[in-house]
Tab-separated table of C-alpha atoms and ligand atoms in Angstrom:
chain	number	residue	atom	x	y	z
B	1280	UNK	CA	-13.736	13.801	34.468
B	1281	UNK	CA	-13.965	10.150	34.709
B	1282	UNK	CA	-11.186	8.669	32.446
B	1283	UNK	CA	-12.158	4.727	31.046
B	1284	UNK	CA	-10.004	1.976	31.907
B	1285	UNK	CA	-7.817	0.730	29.164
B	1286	UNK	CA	-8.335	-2.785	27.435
B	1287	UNK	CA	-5.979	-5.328	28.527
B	1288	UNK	CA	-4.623	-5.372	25.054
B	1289	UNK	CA	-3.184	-1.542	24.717
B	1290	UNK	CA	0.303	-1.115	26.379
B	1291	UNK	CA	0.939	2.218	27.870
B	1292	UNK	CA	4.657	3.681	27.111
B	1293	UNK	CA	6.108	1.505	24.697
B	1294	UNK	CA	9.804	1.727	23.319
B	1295	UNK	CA	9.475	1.701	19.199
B	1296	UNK	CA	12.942	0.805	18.554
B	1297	UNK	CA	11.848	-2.443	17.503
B	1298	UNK	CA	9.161	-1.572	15.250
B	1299	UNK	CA	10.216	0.069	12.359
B	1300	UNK	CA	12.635	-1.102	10.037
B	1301	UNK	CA	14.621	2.302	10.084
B	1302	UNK	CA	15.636	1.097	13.938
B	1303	UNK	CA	14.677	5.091	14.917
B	1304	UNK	CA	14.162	5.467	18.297
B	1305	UNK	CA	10.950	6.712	19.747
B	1306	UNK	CA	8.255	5.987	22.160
B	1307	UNK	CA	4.537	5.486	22.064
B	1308	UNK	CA	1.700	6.832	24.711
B	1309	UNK	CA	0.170	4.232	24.004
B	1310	UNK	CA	0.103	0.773	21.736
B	1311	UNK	CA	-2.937	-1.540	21.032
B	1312	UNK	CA	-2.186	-5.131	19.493
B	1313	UNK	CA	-5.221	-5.751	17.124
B	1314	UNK	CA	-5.388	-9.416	16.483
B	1315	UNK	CA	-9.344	-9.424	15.771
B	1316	UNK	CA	-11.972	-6.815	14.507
B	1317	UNK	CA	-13.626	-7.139	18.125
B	1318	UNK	CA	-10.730	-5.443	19.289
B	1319	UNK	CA	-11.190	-2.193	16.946
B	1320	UNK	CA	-14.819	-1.807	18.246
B	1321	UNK	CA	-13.843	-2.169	21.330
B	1322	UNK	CA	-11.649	0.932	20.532
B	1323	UNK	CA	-14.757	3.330	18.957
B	1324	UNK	CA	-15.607	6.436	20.869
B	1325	UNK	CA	-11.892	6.512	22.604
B	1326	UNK	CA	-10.777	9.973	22.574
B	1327	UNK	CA	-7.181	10.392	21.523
B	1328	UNK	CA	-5.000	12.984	20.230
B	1329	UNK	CA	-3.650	11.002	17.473
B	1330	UNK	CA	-3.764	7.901	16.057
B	1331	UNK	CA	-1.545	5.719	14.058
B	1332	UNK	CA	-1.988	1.881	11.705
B	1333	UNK	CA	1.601	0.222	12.106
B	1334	UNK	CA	1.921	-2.363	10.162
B	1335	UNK	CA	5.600	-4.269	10.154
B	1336	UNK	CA	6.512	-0.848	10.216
B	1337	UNK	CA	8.664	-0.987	6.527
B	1338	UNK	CA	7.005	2.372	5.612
B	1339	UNK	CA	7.625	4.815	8.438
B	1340	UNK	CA	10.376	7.707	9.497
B	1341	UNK	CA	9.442	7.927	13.223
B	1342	UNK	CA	10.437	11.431	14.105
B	1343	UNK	CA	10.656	11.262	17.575
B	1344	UNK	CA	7.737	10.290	20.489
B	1345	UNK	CA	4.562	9.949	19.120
B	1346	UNK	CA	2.204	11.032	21.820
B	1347	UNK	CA	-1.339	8.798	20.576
B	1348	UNK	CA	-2.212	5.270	20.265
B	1349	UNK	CA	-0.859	3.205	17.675
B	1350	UNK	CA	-2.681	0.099	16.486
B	1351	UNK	CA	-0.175	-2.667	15.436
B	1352	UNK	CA	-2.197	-4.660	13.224
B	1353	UNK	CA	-1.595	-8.434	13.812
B	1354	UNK	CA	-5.016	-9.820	12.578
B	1355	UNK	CA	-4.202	-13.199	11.407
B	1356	UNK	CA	-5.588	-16.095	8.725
B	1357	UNK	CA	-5.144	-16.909	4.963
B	1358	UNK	CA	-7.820	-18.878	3.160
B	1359	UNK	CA	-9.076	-19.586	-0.382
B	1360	UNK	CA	-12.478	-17.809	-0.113
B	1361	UNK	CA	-13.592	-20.037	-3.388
B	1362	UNK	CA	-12.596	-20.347	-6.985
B	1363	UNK	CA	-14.051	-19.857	-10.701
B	1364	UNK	CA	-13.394	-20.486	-14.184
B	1365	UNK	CA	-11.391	-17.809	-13.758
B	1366	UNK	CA	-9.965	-17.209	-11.019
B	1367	UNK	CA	-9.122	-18.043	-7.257
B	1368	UNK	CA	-9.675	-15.728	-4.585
B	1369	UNK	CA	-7.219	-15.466	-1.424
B	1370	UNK	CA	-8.306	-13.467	1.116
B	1371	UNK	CA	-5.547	-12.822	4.158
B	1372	UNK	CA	-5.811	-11.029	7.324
B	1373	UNK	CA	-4.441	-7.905	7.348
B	1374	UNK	CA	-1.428	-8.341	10.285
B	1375	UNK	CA	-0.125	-11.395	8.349
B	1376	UNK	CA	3.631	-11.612	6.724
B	1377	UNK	CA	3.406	-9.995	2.718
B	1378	UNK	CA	6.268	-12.468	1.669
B	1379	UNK	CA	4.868	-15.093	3.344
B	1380	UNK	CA	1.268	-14.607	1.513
B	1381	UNK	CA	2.851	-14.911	-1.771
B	1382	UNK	CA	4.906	-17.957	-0.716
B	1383	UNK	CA	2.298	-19.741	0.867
B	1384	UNK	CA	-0.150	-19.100	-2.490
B	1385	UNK	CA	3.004	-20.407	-5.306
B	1386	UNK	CA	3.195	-23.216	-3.018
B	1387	UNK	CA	-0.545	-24.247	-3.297
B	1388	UNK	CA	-0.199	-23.860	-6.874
B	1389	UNK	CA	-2.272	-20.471	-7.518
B	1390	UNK	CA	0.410	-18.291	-9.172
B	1391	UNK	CA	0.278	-14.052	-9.851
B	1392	UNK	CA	2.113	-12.812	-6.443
B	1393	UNK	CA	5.039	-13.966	-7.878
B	1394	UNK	CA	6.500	-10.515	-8.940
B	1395	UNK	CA	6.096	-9.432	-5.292
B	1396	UNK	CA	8.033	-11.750	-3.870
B	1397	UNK	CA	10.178	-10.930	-0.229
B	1398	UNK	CA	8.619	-6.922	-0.548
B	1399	UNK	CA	8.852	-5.935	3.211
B	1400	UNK	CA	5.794	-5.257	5.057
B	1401	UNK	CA	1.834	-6.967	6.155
B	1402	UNK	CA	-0.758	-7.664	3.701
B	1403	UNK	CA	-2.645	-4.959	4.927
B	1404	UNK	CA	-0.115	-2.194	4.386
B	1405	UNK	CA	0.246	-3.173	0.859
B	1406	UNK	CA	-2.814	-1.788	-0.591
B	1407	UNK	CA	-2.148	1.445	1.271
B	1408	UNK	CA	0.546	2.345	-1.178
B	1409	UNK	CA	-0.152	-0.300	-3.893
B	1410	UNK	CA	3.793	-1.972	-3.716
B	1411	UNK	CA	4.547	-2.624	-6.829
B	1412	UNK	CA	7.765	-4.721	-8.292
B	1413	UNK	CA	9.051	-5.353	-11.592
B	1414	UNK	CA	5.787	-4.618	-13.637
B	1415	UNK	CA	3.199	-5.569	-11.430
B	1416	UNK	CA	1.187	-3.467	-8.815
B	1417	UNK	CA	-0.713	-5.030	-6.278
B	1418	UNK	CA	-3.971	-3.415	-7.823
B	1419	UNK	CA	-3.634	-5.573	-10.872
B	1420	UNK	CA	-4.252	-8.873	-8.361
B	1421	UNK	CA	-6.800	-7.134	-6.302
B	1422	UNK	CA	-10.666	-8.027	-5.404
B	1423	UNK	CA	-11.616	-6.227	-2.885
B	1424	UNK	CA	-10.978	-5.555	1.386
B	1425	UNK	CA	-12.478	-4.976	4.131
B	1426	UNK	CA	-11.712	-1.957	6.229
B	1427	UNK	CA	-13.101	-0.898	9.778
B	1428	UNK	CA	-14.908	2.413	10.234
B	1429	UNK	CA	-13.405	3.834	13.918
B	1430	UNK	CA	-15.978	6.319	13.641
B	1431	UNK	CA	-19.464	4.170	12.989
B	1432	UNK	CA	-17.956	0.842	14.215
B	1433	UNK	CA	-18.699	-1.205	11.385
B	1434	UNK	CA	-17.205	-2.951	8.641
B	1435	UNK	CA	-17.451	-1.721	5.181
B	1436	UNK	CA	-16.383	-3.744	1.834
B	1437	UNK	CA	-14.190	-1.844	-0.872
B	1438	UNK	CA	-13.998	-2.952	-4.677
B	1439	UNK	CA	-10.941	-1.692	-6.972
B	1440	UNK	CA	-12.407	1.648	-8.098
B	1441	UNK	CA	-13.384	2.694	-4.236
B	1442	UNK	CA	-10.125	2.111	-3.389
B	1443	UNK	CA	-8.372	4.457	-6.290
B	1444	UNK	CA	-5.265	2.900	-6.672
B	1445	UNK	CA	-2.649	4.459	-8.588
B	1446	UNK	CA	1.074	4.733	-8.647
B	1447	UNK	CA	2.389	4.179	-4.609
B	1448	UNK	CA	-1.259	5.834	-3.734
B	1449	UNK	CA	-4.877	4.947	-2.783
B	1450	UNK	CA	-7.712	6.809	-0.975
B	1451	UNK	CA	-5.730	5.123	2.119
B	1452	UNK	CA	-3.618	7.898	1.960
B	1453	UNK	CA	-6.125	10.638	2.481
B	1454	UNK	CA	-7.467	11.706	5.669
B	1455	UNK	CA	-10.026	10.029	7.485
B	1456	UNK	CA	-8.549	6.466	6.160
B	1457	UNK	CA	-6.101	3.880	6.896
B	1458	UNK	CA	-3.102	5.460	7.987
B	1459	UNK	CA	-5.023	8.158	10.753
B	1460	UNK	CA	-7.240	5.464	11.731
B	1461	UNK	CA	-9.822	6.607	10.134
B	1462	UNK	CA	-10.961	3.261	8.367
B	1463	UNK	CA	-8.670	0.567	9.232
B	1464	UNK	CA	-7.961	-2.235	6.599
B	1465	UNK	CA	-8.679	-5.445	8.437
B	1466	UNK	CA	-8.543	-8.439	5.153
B	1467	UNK	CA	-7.740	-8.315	1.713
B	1468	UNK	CA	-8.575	-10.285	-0.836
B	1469	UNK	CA	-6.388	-11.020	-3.906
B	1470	UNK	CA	-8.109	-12.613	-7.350
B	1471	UNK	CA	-5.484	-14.806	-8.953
B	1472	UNK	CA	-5.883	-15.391	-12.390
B	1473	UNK	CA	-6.410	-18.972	-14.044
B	1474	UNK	CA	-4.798	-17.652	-17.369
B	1475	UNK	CA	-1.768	-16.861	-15.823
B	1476	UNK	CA	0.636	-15.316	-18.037
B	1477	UNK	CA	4.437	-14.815	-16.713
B	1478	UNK	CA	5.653	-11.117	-16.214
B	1479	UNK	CA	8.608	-11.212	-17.455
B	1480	UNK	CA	9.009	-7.770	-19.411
B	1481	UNK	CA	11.422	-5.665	-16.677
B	1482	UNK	CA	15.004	-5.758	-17.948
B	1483	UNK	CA	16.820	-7.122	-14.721
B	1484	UNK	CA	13.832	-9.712	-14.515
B	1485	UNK	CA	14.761	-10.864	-17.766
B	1486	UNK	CA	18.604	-10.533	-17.343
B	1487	UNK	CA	17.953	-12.899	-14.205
B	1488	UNK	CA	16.312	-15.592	-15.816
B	1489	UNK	CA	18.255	-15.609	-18.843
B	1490	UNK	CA	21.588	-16.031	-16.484
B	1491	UNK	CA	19.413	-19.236	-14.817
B	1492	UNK	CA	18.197	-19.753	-18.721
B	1493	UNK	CA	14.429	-20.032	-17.891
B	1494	UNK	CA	12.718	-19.580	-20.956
B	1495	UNK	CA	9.496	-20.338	-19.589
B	1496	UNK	CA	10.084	-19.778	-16.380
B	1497	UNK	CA	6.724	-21.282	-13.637
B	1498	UNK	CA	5.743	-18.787	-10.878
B	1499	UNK	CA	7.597	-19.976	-8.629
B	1500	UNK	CA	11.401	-19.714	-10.860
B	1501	UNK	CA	10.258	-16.091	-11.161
B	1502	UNK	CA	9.649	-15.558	-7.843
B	1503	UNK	CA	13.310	-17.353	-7.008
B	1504	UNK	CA	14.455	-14.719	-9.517
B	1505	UNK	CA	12.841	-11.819	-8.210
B	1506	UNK	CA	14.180	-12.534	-4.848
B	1507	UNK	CA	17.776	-13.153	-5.780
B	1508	UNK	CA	17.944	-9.631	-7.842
B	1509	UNK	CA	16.197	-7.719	-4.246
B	1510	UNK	CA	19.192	-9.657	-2.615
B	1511	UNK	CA	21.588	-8.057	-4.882
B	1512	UNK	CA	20.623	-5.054	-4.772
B	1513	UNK	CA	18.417	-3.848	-1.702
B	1514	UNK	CA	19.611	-4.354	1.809
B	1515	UNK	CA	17.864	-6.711	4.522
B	1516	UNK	CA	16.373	-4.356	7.431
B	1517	UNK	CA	17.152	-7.118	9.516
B	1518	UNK	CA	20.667	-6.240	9.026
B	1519	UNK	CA	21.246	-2.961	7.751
B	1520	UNK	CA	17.782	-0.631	8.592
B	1521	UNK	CA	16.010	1.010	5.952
B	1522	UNK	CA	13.079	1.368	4.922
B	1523	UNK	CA	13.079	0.417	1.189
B	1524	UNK	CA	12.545	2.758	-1.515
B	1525	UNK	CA	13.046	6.289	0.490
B	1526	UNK	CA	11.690	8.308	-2.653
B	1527	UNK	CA	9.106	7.908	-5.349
B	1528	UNK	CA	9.778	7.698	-9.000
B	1529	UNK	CA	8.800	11.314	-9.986
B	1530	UNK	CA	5.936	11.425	-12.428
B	1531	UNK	CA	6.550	14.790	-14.557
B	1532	UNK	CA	5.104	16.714	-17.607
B	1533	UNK	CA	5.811	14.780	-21.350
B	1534	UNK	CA	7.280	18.170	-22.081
B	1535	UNK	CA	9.728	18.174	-18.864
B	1536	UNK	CA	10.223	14.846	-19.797
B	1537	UNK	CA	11.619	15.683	-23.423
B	1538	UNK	CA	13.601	18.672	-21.907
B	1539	UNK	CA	15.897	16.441	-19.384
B	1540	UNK	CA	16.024	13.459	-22.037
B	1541	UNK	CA	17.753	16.182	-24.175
B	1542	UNK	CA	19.858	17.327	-21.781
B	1543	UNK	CA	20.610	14.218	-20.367
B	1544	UNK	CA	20.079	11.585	-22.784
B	1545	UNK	CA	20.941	8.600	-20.178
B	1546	UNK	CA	17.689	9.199	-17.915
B	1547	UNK	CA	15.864	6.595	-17.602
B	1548	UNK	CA	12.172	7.353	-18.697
B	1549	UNK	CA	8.676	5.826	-18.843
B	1550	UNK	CA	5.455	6.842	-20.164
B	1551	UNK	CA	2.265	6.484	-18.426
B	1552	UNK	CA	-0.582	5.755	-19.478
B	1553	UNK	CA	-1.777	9.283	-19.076
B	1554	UNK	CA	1.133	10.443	-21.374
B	1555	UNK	CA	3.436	11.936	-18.272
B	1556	UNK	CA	6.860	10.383	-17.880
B	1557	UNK	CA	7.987	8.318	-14.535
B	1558	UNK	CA	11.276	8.802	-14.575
B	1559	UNK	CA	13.764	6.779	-11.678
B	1560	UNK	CA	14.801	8.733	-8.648
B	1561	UNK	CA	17.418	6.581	-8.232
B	1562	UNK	CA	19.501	7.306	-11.235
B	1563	UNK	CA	18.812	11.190	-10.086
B	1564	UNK	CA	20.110	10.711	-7.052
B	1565	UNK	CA	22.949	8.755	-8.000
B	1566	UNK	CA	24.236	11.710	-10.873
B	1567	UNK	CA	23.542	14.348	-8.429
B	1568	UNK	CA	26.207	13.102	-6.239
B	1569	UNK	CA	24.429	10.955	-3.434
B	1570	UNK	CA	24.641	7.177	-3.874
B	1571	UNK	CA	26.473	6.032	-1.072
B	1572	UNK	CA	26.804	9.042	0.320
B	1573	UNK	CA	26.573	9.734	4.284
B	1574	UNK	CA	25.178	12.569	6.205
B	1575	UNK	CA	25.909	11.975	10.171
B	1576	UNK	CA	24.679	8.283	11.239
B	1577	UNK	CA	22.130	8.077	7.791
B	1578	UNK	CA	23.243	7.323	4.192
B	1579	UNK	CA	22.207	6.642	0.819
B	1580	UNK	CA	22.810	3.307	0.098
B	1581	UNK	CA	25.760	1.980	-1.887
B	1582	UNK	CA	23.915	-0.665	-4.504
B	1583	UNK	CA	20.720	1.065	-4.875
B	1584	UNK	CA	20.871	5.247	-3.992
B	1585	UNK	CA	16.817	5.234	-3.458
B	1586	UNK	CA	17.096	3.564	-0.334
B	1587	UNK	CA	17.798	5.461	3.003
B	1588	UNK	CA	20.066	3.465	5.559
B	1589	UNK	CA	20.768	3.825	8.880
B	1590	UNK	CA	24.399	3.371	9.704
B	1591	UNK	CA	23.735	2.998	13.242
B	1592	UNK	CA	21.880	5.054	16.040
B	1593	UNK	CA	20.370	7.652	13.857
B	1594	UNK	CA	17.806	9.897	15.217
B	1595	UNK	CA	14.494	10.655	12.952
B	1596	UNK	CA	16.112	14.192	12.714
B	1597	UNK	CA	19.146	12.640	11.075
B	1598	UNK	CA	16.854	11.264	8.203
B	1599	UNK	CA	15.107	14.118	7.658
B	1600	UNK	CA	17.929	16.056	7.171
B	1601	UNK	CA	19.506	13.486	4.777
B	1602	UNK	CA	16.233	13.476	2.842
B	1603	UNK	CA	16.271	17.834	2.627
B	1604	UNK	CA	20.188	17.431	1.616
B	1605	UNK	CA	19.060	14.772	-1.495
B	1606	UNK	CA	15.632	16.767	-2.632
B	1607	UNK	CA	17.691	19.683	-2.291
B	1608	UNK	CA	20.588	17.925	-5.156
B	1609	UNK	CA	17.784	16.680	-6.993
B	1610	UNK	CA	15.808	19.761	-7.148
B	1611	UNK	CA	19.537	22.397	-7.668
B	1612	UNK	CA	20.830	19.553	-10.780
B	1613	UNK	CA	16.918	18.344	-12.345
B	1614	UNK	CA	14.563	20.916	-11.148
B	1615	UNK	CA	12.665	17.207	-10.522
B	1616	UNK	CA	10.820	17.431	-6.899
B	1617	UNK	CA	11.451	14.108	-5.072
B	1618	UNK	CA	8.610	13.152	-2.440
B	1619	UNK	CA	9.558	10.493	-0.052
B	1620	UNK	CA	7.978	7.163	-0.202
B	1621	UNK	CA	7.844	6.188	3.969
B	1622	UNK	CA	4.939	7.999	5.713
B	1623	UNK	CA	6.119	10.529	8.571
B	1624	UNK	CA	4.997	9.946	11.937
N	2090	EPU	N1	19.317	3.536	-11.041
N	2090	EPU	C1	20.514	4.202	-11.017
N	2090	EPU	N2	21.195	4.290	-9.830
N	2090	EPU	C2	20.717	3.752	-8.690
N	2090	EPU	C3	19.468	3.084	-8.703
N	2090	EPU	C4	18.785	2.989	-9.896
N	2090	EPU	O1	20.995	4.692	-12.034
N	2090	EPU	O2	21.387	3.878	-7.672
N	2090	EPU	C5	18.610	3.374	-12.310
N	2090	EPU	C6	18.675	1.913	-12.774
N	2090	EPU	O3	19.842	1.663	-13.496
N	2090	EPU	C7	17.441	1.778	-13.634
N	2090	EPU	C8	16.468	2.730	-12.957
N	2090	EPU	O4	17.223	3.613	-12.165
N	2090	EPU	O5	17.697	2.244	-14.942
N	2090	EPU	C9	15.441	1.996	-12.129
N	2090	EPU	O6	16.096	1.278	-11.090
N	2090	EPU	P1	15.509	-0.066	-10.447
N	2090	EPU	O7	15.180	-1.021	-11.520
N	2090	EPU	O8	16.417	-0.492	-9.366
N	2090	EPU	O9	14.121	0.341	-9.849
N	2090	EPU	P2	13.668	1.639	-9.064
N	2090	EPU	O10	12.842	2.470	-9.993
N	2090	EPU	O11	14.834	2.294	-8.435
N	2090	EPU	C10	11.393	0.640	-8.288
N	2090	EPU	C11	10.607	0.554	-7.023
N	2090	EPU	C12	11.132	-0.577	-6.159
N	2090	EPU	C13	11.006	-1.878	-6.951
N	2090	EPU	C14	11.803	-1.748	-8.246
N	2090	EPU	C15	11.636	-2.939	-9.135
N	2090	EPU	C16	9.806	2.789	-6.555
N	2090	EPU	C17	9.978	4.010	-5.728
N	2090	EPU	N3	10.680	1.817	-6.302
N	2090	EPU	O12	12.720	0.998	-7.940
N	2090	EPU	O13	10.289	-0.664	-5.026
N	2090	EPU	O14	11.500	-2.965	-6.204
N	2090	EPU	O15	11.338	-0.590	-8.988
N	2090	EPU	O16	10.360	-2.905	-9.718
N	2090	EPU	O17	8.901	2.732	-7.388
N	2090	EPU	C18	10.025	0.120	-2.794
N	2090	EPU	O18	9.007	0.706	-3.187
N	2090	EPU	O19	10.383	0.176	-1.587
N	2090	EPU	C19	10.837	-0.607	-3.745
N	2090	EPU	C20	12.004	-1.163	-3.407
């Protein structure tokens, strides 16, 4: 069998130390740098065992070797696409900085990012699992993106509703999508409303700009805010690796909800839309014993007990056993089931 050359832009054996925020070690067979959608077709009828959309990698326990071809997305650009009398439209490749996105729009005026300042990650990992920071989701600034079908070699266009964005999910999850490689999200385009309105509603938020006494606090104050409270409280990979949030807030029953507010009347609690109850995975972690807690070279971290650190040459093993050790707590104390946040590669 005759085996095709590789393009010049996929690396054979590549050390993923680097790559993830988690700092786990691991290798790749094989790693393509996508800086255009040219690239991706170039890519269509490839056989491989498994493939893999990295991103900045803020999202993703790498267990150990991964033995298919990872795309690192690094398609670049950010442009106002046009404007209405309601709106402007932003559309940004999907390998550029998220941070740098919303920075970029507050300083050319078009405000509604703001709540999402300095979240970790590319612009086109954040639809993926909708980030969301106090009280706004990316789906609520959303127009539409474009993603790349691997399997017909085209590019297809995706409004809100196809996307089905709820909490931390979106059909990107499911099979046949984003994160297999399915349909790769190449742009994304946000809608930023004229009538902007500050969010200002989530208690720290508010505790923030009250200290800086912001009354009516402009985009860009809340955005200073935002990022001084993720200072506070959740650690820089740069310096200390994680990978944000390890857990999601468990949605549960209104009737499991009622039970544990009776038994434990401090838990914090939200209800949905839908009438179930979010209630914070933190907090649960932190009363069943584990905020700043170690298990070998992983911990959970001191200031905020949702987020997974890596104290230094931990192995994806190590994480995953922290993570059983936690749901296990969680699960012995609550009878809540925590499901981790990162995707597992
Ligand atoms: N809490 C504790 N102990 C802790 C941590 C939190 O008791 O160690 C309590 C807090 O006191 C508060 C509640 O839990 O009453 C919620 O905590 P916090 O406001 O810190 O937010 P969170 O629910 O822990 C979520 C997101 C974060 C996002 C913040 C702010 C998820 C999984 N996480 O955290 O997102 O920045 O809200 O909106 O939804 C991420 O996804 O990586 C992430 C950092």
């Amino acid at each position: 069998m005759r085996t095709q050359p590789l393009p010049d832009f996929v690396t054979a054996d590549v050390d993923l130390v680097g790559r993830t925020t988690l700092a786990l070690p691991g290798r790749a067979a094989h790693l393509a740098e996508i800086s255009s959608c040219r690239q991706l077709a170039q890519l269509v009828g490839r056989q491989s065992p498994r493939r893999f959309v990295l991103g900045s990698g803020s999202n993703v326990v790498l267990s150990g070797d991964f033995d298919g071809l990872l795309l690192q997305m690094a398609i670049a650009g950010r442009e106002l696409l046009g404007e209405d009398a309601d709106a402007w439209y932003v559309r940004a490749g999907a390998g550029e900085n998220w941070h740098q996105l919303v920075a970029w729009t507050l300083a050319r005026g078009w405000p509604g990012l703001e709540n999402l300042a300095l979240i970790p990650g590319t612009v086109g990992a954040a639809p993926i699992q909708n980030i969301g920071a106090y009280g706004l989701e990316l789906a609520d600034r959303f127009q539409s993106l474009e993603a790349f079908d691997m399997a017909r070699g085209r590019l297809l266009q995706l409004d809100r509703a196809a996307c089905r964005f709820a909490y931390r999910d979106s059909v990107f999850k499911r099979q046949g999508w984003h994160l297999d490689a399915g349909r790769v999200v190449t742009s994304v385009t946000f809608r930023l409303p004229k009538d902007w309105r500050p969010l200002t509603g989530y208690a720290e938020l508010a505790a923030e700009l009250d200290r800086r006494r912001l009354a009516r606090p402009d985009a860009r104050q809340i955005a200073d805010a935002v990022i001084a409270v993720r200072r506070r409280k959740l650690p820089d990979p740069a310096t200390v690796p994680n990978a944000g949030s390890f857990f999601q807030n468990p949605l549960v029953s209104a009737e499991l909800g009622v039970r544990l507010r009776q038994n434990f009347p401090d838990l914090p609690c939200h209800v949905q839309p839908d009438g179930r109850i979010k209630l914070a995975a933190g907090w649960l972690i932190e009363q069943a014993g584990w905020k700043g807690r170690d298990l070998g070279r992983v911990g959970m971290y001191e200031k905020q007990a949702l987020v997974l650190v890596n104290r230094g040459g931990a192995l994806g093993s190590d994480v995953l056993a922290l993570a059983r050790a936690v749901r296990d707590a969680v699960r012995q104390r609550f009878a809540v089931e925590l499901t981790p946040e990162p995707v597992l590669l």
